[in-house]
Coordinates of C-alpha atoms in Angstrom, one line a residue:
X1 CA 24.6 22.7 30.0
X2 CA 23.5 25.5 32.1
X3 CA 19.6 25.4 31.3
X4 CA 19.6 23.9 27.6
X5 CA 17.4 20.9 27.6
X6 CA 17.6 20.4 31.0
X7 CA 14.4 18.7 31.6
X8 CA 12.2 16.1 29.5
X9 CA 8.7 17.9 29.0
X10 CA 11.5 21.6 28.4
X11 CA 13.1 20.1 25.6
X12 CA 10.2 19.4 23.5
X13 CA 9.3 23.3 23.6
X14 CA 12.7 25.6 23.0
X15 CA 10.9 28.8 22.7
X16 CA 9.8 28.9 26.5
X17 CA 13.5 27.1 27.7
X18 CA 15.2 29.7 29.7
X19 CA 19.7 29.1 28.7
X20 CA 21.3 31.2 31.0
X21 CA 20.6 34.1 33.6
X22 CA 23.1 36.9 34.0
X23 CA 23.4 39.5 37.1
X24 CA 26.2 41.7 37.2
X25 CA 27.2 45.3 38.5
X26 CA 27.2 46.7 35.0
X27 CA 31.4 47.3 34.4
X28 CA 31.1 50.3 32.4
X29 CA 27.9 51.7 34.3
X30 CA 28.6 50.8 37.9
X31 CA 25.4 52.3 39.1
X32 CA 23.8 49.9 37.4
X33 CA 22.9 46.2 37.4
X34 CA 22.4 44.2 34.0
X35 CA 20.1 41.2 34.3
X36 CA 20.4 39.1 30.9
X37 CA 18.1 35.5 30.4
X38 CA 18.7 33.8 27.6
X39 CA 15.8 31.8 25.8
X40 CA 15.6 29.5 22.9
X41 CA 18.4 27.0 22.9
X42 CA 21.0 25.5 20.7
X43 CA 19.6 28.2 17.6
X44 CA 22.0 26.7 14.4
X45 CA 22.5 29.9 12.8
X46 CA 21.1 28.7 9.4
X47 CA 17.7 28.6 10.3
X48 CA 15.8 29.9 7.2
X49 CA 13.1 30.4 5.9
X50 CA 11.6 30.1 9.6
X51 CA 14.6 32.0 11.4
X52 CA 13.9 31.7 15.3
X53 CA 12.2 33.8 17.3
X54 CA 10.6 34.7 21.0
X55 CA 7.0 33.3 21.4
X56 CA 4.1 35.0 20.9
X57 CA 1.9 32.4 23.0
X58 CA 4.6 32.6 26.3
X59 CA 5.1 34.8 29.2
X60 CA 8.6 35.6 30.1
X61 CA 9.7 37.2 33.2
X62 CA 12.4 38.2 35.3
X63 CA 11.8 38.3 39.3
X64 CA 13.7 40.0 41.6
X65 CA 13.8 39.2 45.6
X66 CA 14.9 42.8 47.2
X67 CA 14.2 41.9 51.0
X68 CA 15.7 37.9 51.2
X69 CA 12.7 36.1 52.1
X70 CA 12.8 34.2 48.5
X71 CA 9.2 35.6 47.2
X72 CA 9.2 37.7 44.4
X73 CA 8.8 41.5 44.9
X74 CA 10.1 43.1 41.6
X75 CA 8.9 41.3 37.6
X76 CA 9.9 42.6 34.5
X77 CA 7.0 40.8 32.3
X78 CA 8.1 40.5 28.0
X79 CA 5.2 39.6 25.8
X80 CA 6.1 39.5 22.0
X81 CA 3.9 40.1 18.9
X82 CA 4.7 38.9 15.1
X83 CA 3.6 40.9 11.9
X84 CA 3.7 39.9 8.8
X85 CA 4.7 43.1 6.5
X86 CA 5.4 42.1 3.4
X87 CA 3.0 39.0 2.4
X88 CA 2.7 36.8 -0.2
X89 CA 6.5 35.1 -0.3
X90 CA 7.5 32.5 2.4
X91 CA 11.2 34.2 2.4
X92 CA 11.6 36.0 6.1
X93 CA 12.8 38.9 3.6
X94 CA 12.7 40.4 0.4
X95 CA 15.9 42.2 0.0
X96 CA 18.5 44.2 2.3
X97 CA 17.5 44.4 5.9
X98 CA 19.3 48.3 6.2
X99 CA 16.8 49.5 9.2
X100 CA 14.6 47.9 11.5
X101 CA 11.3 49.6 9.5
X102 CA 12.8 48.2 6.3
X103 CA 10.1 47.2 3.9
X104 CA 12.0 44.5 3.1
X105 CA 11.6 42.7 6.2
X106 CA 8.5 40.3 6.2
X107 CA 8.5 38.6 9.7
X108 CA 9.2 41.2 12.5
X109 CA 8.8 41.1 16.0
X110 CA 7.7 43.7 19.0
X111 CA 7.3 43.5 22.6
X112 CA 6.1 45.5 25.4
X113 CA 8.0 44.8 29.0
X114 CA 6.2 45.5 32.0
X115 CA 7.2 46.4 35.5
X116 CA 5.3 44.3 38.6
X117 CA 6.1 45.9 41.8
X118 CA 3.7 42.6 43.7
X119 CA 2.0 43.3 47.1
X120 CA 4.0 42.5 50.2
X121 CA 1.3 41.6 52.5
X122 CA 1.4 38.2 50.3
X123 CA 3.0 35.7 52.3
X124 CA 3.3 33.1 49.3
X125 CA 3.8 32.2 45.9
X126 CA 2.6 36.1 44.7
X127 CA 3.7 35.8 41.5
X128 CA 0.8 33.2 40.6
X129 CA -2.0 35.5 41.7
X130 CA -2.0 38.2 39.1
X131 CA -4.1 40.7 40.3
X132 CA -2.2 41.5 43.3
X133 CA 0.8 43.6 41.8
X134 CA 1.1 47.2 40.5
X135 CA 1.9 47.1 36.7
X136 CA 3.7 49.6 34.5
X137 CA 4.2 49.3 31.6
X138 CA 7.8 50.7 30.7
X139 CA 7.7 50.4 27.0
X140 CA 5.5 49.2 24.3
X141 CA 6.1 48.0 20.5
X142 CA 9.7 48.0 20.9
X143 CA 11.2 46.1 17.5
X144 CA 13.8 43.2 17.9
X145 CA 16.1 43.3 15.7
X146 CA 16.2 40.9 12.7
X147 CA 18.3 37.3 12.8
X148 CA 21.6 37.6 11.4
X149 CA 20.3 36.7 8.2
X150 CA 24.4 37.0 6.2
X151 CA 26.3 39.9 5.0
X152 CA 23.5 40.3 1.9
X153 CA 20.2 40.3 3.9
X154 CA 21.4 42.2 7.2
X155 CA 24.7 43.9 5.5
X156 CA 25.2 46.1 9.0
X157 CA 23.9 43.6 11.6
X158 CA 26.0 45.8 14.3
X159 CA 23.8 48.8 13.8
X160 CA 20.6 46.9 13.5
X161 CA 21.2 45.9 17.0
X162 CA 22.9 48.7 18.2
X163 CA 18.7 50.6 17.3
X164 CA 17.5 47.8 19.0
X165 CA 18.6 48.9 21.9
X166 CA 16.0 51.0 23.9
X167 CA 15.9 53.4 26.7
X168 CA 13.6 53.0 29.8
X169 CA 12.1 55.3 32.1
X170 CA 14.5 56.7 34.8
X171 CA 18.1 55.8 33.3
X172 CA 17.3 52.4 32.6
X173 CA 18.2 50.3 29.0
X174 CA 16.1 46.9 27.4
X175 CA 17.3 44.6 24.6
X176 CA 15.7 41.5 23.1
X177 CA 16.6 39.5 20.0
X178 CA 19.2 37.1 18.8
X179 CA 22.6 37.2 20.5
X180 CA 25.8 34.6 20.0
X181 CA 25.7 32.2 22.6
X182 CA 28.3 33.0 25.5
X183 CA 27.8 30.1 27.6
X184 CA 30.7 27.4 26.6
X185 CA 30.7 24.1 27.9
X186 CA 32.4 21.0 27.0
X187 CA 29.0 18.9 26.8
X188 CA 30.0 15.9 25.1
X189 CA 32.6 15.1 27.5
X190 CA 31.0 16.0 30.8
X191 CA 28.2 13.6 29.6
X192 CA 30.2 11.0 28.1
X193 CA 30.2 9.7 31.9
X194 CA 31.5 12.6 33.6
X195 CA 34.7 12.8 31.2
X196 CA 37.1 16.0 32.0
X197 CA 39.8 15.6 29.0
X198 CA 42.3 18.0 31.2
X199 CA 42.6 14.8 33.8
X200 CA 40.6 12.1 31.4
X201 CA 43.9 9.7 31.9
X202 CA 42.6 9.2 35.5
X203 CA 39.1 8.5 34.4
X204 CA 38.4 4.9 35.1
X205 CA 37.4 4.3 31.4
X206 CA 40.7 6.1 29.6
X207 CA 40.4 7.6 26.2
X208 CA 43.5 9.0 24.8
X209 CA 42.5 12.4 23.4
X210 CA 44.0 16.2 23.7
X211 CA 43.4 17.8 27.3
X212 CA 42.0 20.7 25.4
X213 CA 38.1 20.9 25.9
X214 CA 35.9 21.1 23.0
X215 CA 32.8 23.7 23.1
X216 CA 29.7 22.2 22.1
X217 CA 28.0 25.9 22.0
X218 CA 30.3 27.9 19.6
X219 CA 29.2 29.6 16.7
X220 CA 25.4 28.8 18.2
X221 CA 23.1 31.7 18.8
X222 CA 20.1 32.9 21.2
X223 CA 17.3 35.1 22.2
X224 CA 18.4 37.2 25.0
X225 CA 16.2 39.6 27.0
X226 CA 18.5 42.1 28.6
X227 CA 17.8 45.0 31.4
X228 CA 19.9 47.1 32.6
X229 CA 18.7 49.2 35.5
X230 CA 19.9 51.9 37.9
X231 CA 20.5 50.0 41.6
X232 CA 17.8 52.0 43.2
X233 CA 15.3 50.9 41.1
X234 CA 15.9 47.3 42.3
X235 CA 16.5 47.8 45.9
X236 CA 13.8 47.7 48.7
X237 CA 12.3 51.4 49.6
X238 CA 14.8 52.6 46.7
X239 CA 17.9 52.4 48.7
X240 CA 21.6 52.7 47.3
X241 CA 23.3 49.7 48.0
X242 CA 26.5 50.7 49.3
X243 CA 27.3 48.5 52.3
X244 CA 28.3 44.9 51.3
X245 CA 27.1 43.6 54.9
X246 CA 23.5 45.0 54.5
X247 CA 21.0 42.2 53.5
X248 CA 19.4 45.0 51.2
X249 CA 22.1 45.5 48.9
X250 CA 21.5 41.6 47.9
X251 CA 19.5 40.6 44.9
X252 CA 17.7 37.7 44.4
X253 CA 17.0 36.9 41.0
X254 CA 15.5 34.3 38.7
X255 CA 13.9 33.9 35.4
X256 CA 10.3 32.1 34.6
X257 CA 8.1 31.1 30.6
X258 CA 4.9 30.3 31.2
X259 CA 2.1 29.1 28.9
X260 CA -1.3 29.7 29.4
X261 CA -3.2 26.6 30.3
X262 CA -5.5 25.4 27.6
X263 CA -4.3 25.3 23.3
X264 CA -7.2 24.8 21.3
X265 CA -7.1 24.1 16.9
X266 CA -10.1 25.5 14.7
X267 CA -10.7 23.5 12.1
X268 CA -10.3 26.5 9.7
X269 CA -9.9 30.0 10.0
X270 CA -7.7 32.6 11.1
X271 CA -6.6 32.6 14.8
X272 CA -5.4 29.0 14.9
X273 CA -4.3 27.4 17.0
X274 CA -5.2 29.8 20.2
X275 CA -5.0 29.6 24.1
X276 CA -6.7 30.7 26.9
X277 CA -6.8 30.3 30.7
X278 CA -4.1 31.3 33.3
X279 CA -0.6 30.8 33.0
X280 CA 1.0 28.2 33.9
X281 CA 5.1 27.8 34.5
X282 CA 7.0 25.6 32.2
X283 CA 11.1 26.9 32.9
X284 CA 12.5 28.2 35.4
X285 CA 15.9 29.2 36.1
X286 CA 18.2 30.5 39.0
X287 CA 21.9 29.3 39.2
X288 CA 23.6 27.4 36.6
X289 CA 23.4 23.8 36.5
X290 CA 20.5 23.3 39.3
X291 CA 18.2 21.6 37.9
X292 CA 20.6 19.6 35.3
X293 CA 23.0 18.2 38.1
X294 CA 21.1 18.2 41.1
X295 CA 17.8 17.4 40.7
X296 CA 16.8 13.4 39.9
X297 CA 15.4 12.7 36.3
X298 CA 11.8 11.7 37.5
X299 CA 11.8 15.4 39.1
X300 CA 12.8 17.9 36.9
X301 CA 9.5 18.6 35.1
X302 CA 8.1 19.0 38.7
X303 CA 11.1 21.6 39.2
X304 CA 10.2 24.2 36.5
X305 CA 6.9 24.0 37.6
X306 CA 7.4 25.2 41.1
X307 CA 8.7 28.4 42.9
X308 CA 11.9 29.0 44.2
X309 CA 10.1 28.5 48.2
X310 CA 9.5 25.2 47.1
X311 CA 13.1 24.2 46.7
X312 CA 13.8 22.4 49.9
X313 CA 11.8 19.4 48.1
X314 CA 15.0 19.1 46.5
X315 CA 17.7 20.2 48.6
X316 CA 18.9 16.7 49.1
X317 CA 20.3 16.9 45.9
X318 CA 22.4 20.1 47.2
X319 CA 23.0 18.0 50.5
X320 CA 24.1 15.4 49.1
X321 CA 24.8 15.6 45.7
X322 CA 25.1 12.3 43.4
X323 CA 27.8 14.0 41.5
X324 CA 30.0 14.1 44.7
X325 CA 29.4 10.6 44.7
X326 CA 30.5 9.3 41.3
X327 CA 33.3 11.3 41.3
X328 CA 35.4 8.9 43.6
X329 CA 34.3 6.1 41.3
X330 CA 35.0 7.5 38.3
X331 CA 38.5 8.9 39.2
X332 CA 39.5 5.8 41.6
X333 CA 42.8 7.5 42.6
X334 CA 41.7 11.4 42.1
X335 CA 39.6 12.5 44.9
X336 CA 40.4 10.2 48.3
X337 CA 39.4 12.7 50.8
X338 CA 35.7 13.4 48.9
X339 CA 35.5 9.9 49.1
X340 CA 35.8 10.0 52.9
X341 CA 33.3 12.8 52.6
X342 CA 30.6 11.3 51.1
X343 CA 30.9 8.0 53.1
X344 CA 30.5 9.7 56.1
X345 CA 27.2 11.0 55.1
X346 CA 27.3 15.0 56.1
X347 CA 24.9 16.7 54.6
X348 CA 26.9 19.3 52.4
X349 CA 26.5 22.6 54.3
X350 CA 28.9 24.2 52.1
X351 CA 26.6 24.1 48.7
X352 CA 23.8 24.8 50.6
X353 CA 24.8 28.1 51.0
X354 CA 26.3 28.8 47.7
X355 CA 23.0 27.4 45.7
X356 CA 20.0 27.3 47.9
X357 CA 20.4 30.4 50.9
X358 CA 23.8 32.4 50.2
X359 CA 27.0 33.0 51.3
X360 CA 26.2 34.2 54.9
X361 CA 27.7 36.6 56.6
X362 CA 31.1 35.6 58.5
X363 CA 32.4 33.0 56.1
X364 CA 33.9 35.4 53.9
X365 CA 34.8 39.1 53.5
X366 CA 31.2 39.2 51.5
X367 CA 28.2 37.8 52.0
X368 CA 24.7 37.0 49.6
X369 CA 22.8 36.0 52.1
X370 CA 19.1 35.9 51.1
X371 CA 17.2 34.2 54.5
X372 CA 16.7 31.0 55.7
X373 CA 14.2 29.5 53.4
X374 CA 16.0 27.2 50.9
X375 CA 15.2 28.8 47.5
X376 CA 17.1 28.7 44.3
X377 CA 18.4 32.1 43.0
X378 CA 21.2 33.4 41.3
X379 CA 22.3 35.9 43.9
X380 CA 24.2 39.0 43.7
X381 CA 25.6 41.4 46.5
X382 CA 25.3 45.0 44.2
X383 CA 27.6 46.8 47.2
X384 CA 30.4 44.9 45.2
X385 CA 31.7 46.7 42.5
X386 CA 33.0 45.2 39.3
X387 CA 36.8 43.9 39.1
X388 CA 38.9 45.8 37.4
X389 CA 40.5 42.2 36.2
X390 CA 38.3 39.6 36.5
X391 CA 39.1 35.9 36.7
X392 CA 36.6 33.5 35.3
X393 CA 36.9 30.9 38.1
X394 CA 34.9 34.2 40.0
X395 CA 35.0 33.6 44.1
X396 CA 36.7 30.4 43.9
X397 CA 39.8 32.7 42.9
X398 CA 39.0 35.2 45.1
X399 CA 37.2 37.4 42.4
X400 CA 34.2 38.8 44.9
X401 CA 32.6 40.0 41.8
X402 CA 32.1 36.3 40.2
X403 CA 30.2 33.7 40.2
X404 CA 28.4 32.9 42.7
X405 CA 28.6 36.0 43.3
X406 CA 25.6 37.2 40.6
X407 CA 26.9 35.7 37.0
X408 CA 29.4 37.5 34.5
X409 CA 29.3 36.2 30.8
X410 CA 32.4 34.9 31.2
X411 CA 32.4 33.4 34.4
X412 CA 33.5 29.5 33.7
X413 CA 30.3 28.3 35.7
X414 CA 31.1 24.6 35.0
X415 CA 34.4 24.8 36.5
X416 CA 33.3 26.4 39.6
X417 CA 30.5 24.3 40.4
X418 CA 32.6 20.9 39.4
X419 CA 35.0 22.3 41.9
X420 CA 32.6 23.5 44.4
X421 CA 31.0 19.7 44.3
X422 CA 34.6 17.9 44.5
X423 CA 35.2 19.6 48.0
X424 CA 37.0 23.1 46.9
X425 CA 34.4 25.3 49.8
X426 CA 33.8 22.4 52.2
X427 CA 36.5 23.8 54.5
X428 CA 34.3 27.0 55.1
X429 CA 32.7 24.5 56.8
X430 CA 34.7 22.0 58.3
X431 CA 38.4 23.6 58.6
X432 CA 39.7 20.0 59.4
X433 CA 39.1 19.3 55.2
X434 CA 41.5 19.3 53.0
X435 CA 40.7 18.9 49.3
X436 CA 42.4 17.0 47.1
X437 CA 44.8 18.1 44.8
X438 CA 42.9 16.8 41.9
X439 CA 40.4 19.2 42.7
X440 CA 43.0 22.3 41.1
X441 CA 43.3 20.5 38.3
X442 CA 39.7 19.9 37.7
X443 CA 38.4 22.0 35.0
X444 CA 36.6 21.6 31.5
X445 CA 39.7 22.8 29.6
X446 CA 38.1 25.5 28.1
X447 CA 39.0 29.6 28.6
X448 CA 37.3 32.6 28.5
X449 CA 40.4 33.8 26.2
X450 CA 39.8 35.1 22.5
X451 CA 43.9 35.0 22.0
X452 CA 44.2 30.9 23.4
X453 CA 42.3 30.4 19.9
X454 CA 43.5 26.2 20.9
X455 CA 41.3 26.8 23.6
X456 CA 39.0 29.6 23.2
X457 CA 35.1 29.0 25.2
X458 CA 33.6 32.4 23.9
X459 CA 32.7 34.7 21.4
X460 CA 33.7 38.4 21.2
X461 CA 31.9 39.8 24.0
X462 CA 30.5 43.7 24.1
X463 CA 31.6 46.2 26.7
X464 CA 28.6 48.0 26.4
X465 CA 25.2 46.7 26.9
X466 CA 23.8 44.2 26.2
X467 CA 27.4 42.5 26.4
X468 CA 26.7 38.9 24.9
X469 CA 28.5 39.4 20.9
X470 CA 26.7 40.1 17.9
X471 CA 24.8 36.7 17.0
X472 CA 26.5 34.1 13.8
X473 CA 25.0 34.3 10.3
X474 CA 24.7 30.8 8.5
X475 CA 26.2 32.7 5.7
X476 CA 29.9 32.7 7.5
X477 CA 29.3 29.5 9.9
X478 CA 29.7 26.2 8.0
X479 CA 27.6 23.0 8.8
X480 CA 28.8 20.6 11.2

């Protein structure tokens, strides 16, 4: 999946696993950039009495990189508070759910979002030392909506989370609560030993089956923290970023849930269990896929721990990634020329600068460029502006505006990278390389479309902020 139990110690503790990350050049607001992480995987809608919900005891942030040297200069910090209202009933309400100060709604969250602008004589690592950051706070007790409870507890869900949706100082918007999942990924395939059903007759263990893919994410929800923010807000000394070759209309951005160190039980009392000491990172997230595909078993923990200026500890997995490898074995007569690749041994310069420094400048008509130092973010030149019809396979298509180019919700990440790995941008590199024609046909078999219902990846997306469709209700999803 993208980030969805992507590492051992993660997946024993969904409320701090960070799903997805979104950037985009906001397409209705092209002055502005949207930056969405999704938290809290794999959320069944049916989840009563104890319907999901952001973590009190957890830190989640969003850092920006305005001046491509990979350390942190801009965090938006989201701590979240739960009240009890009503009392006395274990139901998460007692009746309709028509406003978001209903008394009829027991368990309610709030949160307060922060702005750290961090000190740029730091050299390393800022974000760990606290105290070294100007903080303002943007807004405070601002209600999430409720879970999409069904059609007799929240009987408008639509304009519950439309009031959820809050202004911010200087133009700006915020959003957190539950959202349908927009991610779509054929997961039991792709793990079923690297399975694509599209070309799954050429897999060296054949199945017969339809081509079609099947998405293990539909009718799932999340918790999505949103932002959407004028450009100049983001941009180093407040600049508009109108020149697609300056390294200052590039973002760098990725999203972090920490814990604080030490949890503690009283053995009675209110105020159990609590936690105390300095935070510590648990997730961390950049582009799609990273830490999933790329980086070994034994390691991943180790990966959400560290900061992106730690990454070239992994970038042999970029290099030389051991999907490339199993791809040849697993499609014997598919991908000839990758094979000839990866015996040769070249380090693979072509993902290094899609996933760990940017597209630099000179390779393309566009660059996201971001500096030297090997550093996983999801990276976004803002001097782009949004397509006016955009293709889900993003750059590889020659959408400038996708993938990985920033991330739209509806940008086929799976496809690309597969792609990317079987050889489709090594001949930005090496000009001599041709790819093989499997590597056209490679694809999950799943669309973007809401009309190829056969097909369909998604749910109904928004085109207004915060984008990601109105979250399922176990009332109207059946059980699997």
């Amino acid at each position: 999946m993208s980030s969805h139990r992507e590492a051992p110690e993660i997946s024993k503790d969904p409320v701090a696993d960070s799903t997805d990350l979104y950037a985009f050049v906001s397409p209705d607001a092209p002055d502005t950039v949207t930056l969405i992480a999704n938290y809290v995987p794999l959320q069944g809608p049916a989840g009563g009495p104890n319907f999901y919900e952001f973590g009190d005891d957890v830190l989640y942030e969003i850092h920006i990189d305005n001046d491509a040297d990979a350390l942190v200069d801009i965090s938006f910090e989201f701590r979240f508070t739960t009240v009890i209202e009503v009392g006395g009933t274990f139901l998460y309400n007692v009746g309709p759910i028509t406003s978001l100060d209903a008394s009829t709604w027991n368990r309610r969250q709030f949160y307060t979002v922060t702005r750290i602008d961090w000190d740029r004589k730091l050299t390393h690592d800022r974000h760990r030392d606290r105290t070294h950051g100007k903080r303002t706070v943007l807004a405070s007790d601002v209600p999430c909506p409720p879970c999409n409870v069904g059609p007799r507890s929240t009987p408008n869900y639509a304009g519950l989370a439309n009031a959820a949706v809050r202004s911010l100082p200087g133009g700006g918007k915020v959003f957190a609560g539950q959202r349908a999942e927009g991610f779509y990924v054929d997961l039991g395939s792709i793990f079923d030993l690297g399975a694509l059903r599209p070309i799954q007759s050429l897999h060296l263990l054949p199945v017969p089956g339809s081509a079609l893919g099947v998405n293990a994410t539909k009718d799932l929800n999340v918790h999505t923290i949103a932002l959407q923010l004028p450009k100049t807000q983001v941009t180093r000394d407040n600049i508009s970023p109108t020149d697609v070759a300056s390294p200052f209309s590039v973002l760098g951005v990725w999203t972090t849930a920490a814990r604080q160190r030490v949890r503690f039980r009283h053995s009675s009392g209110p105020g159990n269990p609590a936690n105390a000491g300095p935070w510590t990172q648990v997730s961390r997230l950049g582009n799609p896929l990273f830490n999933e595909v790329l980086v070994p078993m034994e390691r991943k923990d180790d990966w959400n721990a560290d900061p992106p200026t730690n990454d070239s500890e992994y970038a042999d997995g970029v290099l030389h990634p051991e999907l490339a490898k199993l791809l040849p074995v697993l499609y014997p007569t598919a991908f000839p020329n990758l094979k000839t690749l990866v015996d040769s041994g070249k380090p693979r310069a072509d993902l290094a600068a899609i996933l760990l420094t940017g597209i630099p400048p000179g390779l393309l008509p566009f660059q996201n460029f971001t500096g030297a130092t090997q550093a996983d973010l999801l990276r976004l030149n803002m001097a782009i502006p949004p397509s006016p019809a955009p293709n889900n396979i993003g750059l590889i298509a020659g959408d400038a505006a996708g993938f990985p180019n920033g991330r739209r919700l509806a940008d086929d990440v799976v496809t690309i990278e597969l792609r990317a790995i079987a050889g489709a941008a090594y001949p930005l590199i090496d000009p001599t390389f041709t790819p093989d024609a499997a590597v056209g046909a490679v694809t999950q078999g799943l669309t973007a479309s809401d009309t190829d219902q056969a097909a369909k990846g998604t749910e109904d997306y928004l085109s207004v902020f915060p984008y990601l469709g109105h979250p399922h209700s176990g009332y109207d999803v059946p059980a699997a």
